[in-house]
Short mmCIF file of C-alpha atoms in Angstrom, two decimals:
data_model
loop_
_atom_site.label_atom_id
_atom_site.label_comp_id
_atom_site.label_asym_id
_atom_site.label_seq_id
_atom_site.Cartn_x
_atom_site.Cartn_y
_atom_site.Cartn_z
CA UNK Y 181 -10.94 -24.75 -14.26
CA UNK Y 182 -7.95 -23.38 -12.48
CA UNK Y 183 -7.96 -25.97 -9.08
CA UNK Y 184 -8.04 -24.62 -5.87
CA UNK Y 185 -5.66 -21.73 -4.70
CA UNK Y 186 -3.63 -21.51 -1.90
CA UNK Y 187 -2.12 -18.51 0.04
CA UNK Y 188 1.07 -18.63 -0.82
CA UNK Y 189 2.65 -14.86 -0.99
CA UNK Y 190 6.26 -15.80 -1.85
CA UNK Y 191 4.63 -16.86 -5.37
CA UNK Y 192 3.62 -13.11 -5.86
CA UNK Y 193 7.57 -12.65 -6.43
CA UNK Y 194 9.95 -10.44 -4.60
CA UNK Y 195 10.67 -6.92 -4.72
CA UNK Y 196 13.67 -5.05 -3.32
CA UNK Y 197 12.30 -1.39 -1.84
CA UNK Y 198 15.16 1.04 -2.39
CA UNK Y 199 17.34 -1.42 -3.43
CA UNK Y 200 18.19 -3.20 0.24
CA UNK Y 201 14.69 -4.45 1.29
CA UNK Y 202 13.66 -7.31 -0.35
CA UNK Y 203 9.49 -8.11 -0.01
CA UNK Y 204 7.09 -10.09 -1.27
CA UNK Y 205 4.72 -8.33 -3.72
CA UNK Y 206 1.56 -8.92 -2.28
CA UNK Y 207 1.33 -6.91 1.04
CA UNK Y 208 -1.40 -5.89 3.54
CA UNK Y 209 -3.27 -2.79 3.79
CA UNK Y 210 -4.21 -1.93 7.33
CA UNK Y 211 -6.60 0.65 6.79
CA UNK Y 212 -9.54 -1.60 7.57
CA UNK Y 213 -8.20 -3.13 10.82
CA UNK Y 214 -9.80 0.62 12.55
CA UNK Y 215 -13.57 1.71 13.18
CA UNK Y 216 -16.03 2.81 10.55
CA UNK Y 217 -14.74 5.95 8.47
CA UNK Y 218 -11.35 4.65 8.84
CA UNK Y 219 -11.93 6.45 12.40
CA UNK Y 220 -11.54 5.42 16.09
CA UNK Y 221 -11.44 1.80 17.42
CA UNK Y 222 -12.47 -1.40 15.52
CA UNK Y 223 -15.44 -3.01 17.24
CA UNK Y 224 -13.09 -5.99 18.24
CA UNK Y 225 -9.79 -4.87 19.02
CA UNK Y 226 -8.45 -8.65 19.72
CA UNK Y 227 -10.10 -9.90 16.33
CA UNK Y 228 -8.05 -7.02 14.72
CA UNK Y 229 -4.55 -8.33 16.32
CA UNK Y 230 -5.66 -12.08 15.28
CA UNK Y 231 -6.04 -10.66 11.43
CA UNK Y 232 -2.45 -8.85 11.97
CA UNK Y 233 -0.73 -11.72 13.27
CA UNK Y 234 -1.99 -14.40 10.47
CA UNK Y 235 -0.54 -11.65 8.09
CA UNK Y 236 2.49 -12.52 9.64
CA UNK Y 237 1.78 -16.57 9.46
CA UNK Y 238 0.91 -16.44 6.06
CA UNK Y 239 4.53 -15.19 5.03
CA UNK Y 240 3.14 -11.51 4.08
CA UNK Y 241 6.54 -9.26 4.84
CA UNK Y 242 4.87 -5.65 3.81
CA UNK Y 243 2.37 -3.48 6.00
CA UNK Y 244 1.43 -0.45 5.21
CA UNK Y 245 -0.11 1.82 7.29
CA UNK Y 246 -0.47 5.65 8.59
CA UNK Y 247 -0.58 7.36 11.39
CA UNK Y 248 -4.30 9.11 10.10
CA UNK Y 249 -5.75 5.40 9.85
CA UNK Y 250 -7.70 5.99 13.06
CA UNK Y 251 -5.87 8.43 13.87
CA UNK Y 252 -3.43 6.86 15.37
CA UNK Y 253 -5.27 3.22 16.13
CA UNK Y 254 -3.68 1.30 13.35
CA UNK Y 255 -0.18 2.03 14.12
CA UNK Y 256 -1.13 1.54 17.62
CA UNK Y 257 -2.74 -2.16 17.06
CA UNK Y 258 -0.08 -3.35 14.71
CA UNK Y 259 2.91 -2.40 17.50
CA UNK Y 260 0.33 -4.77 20.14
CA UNK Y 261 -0.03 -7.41 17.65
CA UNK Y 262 3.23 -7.96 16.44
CA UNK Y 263 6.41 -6.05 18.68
CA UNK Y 264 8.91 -7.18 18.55
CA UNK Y 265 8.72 -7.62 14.90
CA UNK Y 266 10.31 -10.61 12.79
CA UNK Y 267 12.82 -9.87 11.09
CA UNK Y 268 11.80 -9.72 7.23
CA UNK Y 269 8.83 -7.92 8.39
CA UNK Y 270 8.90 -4.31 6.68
CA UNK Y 271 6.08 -1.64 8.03
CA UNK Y 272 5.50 1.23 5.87
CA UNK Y 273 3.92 4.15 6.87
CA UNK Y 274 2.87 7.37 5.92
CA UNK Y 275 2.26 10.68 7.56
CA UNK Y 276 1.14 14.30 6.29
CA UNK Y 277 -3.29 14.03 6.26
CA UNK Y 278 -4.74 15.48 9.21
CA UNK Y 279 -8.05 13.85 10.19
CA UNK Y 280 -10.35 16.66 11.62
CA UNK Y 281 -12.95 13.68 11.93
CA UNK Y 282 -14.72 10.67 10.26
CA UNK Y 283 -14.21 10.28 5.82
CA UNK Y 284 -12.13 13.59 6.18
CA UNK Y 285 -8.36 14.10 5.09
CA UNK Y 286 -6.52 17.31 5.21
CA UNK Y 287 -2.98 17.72 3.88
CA UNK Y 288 -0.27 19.24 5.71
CA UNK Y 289 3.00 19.47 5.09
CA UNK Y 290 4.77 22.16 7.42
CA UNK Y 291 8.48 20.64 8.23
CA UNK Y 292 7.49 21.20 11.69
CA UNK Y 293 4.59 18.86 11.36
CA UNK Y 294 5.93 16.54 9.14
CA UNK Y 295 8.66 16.23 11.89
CA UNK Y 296 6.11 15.69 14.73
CA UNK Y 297 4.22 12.80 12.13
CA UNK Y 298 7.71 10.78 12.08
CA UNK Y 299 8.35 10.84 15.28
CA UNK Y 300 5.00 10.16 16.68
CA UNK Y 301 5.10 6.97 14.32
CA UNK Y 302 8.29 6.24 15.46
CA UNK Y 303 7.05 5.72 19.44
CA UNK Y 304 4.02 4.33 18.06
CA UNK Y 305 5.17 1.84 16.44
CA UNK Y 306 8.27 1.07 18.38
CA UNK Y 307 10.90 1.56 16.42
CA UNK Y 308 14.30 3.26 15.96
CA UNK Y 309 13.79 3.63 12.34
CA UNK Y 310 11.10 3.84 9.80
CA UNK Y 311 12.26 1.73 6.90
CA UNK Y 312 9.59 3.23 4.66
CA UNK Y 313 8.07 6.28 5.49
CA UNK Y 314 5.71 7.92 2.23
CA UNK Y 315 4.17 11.48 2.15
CA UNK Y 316 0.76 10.68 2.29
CA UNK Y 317 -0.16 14.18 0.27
CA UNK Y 318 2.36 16.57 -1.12
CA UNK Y 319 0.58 20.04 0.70
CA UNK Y 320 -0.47 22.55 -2.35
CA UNK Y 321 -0.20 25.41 0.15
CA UNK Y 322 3.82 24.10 1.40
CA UNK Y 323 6.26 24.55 -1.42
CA UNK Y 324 7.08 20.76 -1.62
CA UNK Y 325 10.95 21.59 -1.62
CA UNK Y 326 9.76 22.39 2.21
CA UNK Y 327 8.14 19.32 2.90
CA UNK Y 328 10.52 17.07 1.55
CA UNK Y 329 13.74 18.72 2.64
CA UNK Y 330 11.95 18.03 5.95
CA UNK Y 331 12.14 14.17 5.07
CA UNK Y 332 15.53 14.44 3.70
CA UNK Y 333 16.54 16.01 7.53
CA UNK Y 334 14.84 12.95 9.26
CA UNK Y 335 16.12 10.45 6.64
CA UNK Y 336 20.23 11.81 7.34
CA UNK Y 337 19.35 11.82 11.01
CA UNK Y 338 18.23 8.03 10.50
CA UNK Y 339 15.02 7.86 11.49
CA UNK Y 340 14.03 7.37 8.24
CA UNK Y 341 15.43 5.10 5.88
CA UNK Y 342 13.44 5.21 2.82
CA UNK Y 343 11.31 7.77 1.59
CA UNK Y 344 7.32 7.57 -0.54
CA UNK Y 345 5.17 9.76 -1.77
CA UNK Y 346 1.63 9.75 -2.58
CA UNK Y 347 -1.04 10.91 -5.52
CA UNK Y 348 1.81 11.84 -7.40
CA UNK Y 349 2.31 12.85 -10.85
CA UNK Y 350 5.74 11.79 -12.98
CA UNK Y 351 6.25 15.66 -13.02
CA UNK Y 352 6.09 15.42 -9.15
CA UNK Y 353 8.25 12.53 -8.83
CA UNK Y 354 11.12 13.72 -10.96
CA UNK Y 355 10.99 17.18 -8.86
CA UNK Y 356 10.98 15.18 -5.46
CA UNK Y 357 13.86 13.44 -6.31
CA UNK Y 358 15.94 16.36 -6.73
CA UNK Y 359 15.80 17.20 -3.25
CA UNK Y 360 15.93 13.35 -1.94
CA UNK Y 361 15.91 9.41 -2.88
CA UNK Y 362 12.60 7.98 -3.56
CA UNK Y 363 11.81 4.70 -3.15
CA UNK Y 364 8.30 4.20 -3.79
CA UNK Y 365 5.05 5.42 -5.22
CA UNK Y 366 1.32 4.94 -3.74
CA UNK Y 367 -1.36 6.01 -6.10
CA UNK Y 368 -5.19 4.87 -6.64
CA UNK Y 369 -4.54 2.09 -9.01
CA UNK Y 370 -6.45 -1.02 -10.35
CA UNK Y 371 -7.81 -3.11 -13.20
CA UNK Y 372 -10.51 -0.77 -14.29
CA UNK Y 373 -8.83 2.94 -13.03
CA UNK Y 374 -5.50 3.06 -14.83
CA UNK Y 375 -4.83 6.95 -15.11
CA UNK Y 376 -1.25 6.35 -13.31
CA UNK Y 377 -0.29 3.81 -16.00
CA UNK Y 378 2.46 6.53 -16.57
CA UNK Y 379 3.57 6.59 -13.61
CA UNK Y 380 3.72 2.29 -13.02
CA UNK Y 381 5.55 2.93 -16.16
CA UNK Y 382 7.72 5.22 -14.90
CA UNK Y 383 8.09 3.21 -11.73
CA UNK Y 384 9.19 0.68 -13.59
CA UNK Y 385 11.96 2.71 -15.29
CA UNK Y 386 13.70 3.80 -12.32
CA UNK Y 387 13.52 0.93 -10.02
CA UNK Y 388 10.47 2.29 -7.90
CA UNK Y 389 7.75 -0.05 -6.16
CA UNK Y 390 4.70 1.15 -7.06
CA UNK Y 391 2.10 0.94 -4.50
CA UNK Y 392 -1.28 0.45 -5.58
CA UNK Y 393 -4.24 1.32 -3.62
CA UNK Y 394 -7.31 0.59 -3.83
CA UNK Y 395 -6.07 -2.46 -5.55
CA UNK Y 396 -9.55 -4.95 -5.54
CA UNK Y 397 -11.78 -1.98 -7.53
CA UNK Y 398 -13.24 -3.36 -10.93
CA UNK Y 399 -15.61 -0.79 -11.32
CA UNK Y 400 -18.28 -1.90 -14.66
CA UNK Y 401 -15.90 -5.30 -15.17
CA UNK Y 402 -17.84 -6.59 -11.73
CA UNK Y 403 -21.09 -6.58 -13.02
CA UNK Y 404 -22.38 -9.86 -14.11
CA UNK Y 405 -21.66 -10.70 -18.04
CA UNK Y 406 -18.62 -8.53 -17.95
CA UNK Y 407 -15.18 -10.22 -19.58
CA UNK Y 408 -13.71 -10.21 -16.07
CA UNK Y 409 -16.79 -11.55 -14.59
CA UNK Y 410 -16.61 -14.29 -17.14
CA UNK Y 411 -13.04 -14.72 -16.84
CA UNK Y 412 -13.63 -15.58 -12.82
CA UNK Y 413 -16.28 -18.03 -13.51
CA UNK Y 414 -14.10 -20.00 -15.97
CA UNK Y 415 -11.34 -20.27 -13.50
CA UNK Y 416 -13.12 -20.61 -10.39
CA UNK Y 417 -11.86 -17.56 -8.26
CA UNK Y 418 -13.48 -13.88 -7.15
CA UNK Y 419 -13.42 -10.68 -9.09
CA UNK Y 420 -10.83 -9.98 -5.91
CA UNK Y 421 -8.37 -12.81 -7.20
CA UNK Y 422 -8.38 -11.45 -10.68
CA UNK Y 423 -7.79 -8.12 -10.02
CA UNK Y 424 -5.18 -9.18 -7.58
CA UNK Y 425 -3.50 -11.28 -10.17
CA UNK Y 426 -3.57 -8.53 -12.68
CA UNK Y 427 -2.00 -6.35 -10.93
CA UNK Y 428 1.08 -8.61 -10.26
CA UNK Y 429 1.36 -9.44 -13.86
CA UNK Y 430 0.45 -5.60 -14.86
CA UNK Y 431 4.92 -5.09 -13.79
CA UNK Y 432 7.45 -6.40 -11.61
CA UNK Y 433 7.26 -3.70 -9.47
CA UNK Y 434 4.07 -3.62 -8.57
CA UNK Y 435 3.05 -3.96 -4.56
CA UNK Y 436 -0.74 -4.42 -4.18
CA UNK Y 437 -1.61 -3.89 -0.64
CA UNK Y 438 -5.11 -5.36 -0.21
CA UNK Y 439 -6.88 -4.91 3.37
CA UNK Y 440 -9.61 -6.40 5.28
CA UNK Y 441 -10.72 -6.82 8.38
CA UNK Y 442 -11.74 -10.65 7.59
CA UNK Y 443 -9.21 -13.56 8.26
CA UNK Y 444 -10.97 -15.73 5.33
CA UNK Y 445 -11.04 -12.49 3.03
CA UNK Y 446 -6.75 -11.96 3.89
CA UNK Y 447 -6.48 -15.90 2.94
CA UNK Y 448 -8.73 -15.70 -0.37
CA UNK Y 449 -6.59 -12.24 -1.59
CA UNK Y 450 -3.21 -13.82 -0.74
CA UNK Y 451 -4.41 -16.82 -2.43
CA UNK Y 452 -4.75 -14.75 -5.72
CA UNK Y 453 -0.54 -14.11 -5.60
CA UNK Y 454 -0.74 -18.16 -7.76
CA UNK Y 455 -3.51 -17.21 -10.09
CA UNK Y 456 -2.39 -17.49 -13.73
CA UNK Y 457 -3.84 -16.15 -16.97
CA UNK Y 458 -2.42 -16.35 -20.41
CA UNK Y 459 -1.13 -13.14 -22.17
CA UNK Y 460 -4.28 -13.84 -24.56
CA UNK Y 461 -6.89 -13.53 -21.51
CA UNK Y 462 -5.22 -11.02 -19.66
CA UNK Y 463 -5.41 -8.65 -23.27
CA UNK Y 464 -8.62 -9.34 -23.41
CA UNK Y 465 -9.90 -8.40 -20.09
CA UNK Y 466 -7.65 -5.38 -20.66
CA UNK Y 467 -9.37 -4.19 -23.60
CA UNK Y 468 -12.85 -4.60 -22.28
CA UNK Y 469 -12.07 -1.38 -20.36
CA UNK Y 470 -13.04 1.62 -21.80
#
């Protein structure tokens, strides 16, 4: 049995995002850290800024965020919590869902808008720049030259300084970066939904961080019996710690971004960043999904 694991993101590895930002791999989500439906306040505002700031203590050096995670409240909370920012710290957000209320997400992606969503984020979260600012949806009714030129505009200006998308095909990578630099991906991504493997792949290629979300899901592999199931019980961790695990040692550029609003649930995923399997186990889990 594996012994006890401790939170300890710098053994995730490092990643540099567009080449000048070096992070550890494991980051935080802060999706959670708002009310239910990802909509209006958390029920303990101060609990929220204690989870934020032992993100910090831990050594975690990646947030992500967006400005439709309340709306507004988790950019909001993380500016309270943790202004003036250390120095490694990178937030990430993202802009371009409209949230006309609770479990609903609209894209837009007028320029205008997209314009407004930067700058917004930018008073927000108290900052000059936005070192990582993703498209949260590429708009199918905005021809997404539009929308990104847009981005391209802000990032010149420097208010941005690297640019993400979202939900994004190769195809819709490749055309993105004709009109401006990307430097990461975010797609739903974990041990038992792999449709994007293309695109890690990809990723992987061209020097991208990949940004998985969604990262803990194990669909059928949770259930009791299951190989991953099994695979926990033999090494004495979660489901959450092995799909953590897997996808640090699915590629190098890989940035999970787990959230909760729990202080012992943030320690327990970051502890999963010194979780080792064997090539033999890991193939076998792998193969278990159909």
């Amino acid at each position: 049995m594996t012994p006890p694991l401790k939170p300890d993101p710098a053994a995730s590895g490092t990643f540099s995002i567009g080449g000048d930002i070096s992070v550890h791999r494991l980051g935080f989500g802060a999706m959670r850290i708002t009310g239910e439906g990802v909509w209006g306040e958390p029920k303990d505002p101060e609990a929220a800024k204690r989870l934020l700031r032992r993100v910090v203590e831990l050594g975690i050096n990646l947030i992500d965020t967006a400005d439709s995670y309340g709306p507004e409240v988790s950019e909001r909370l993380i500016a309270e919590a943790l202004h003036p920012y250390p120095k490694d710290l990178l937030i990430a957000t993202k802009g371009g869902l409209t949230r006309p209320g609770p479990g609903e997400w609209v894209p837009v992606g007028r320029p205008e808008y997209l314009r407004q969503c930067v700058e917004m984020s930018l008073r927000r979260l108290k900052v000059d720049r936005i070192d990582l600012w993703q498209l949260h949806r590429i708009d199918p009714k905005v021809p997404a030259e539009e929308s990104l030129g847009a981005l391209k505009e802000l990032r010149d200006a420097g208010k941005i300084r690297h640019i993400g998308l979202s939900e994004v095909t190769v195809a819709e990578i490749e055309q993105a970066r004709k009109v401006v630099p990307i430097a990461s991906v975010q797609n739903l991504y974990n041990i038992a939904d792999r449709k994007f493997d293309g695109v890690v792949t990809y990723c992987e290629e061209n020097a991208l961080g990949f940004i998985p979300w969604f990262p803990i899901g194990a669909g059928d592999l949770a259930k009791p019996g299951s190989v991953l199931s099994a695979a926990a019980q033999r090494h004495g961790v979660t489901l959450g710690q092995l799909a953590l695990a897997w996808l640090l040692q699915r590629s190098p550029v890989v940035l999970p971004i787990p959230g909760t609003s729990s202080i012992a649930h943030l320690e327990e995923n970051t502890a999963a960043c010194s979780l080792r399997l064997s090539e033999t186990e890991w193939r076998t889990i792998e193969e278990s999904v159909k």
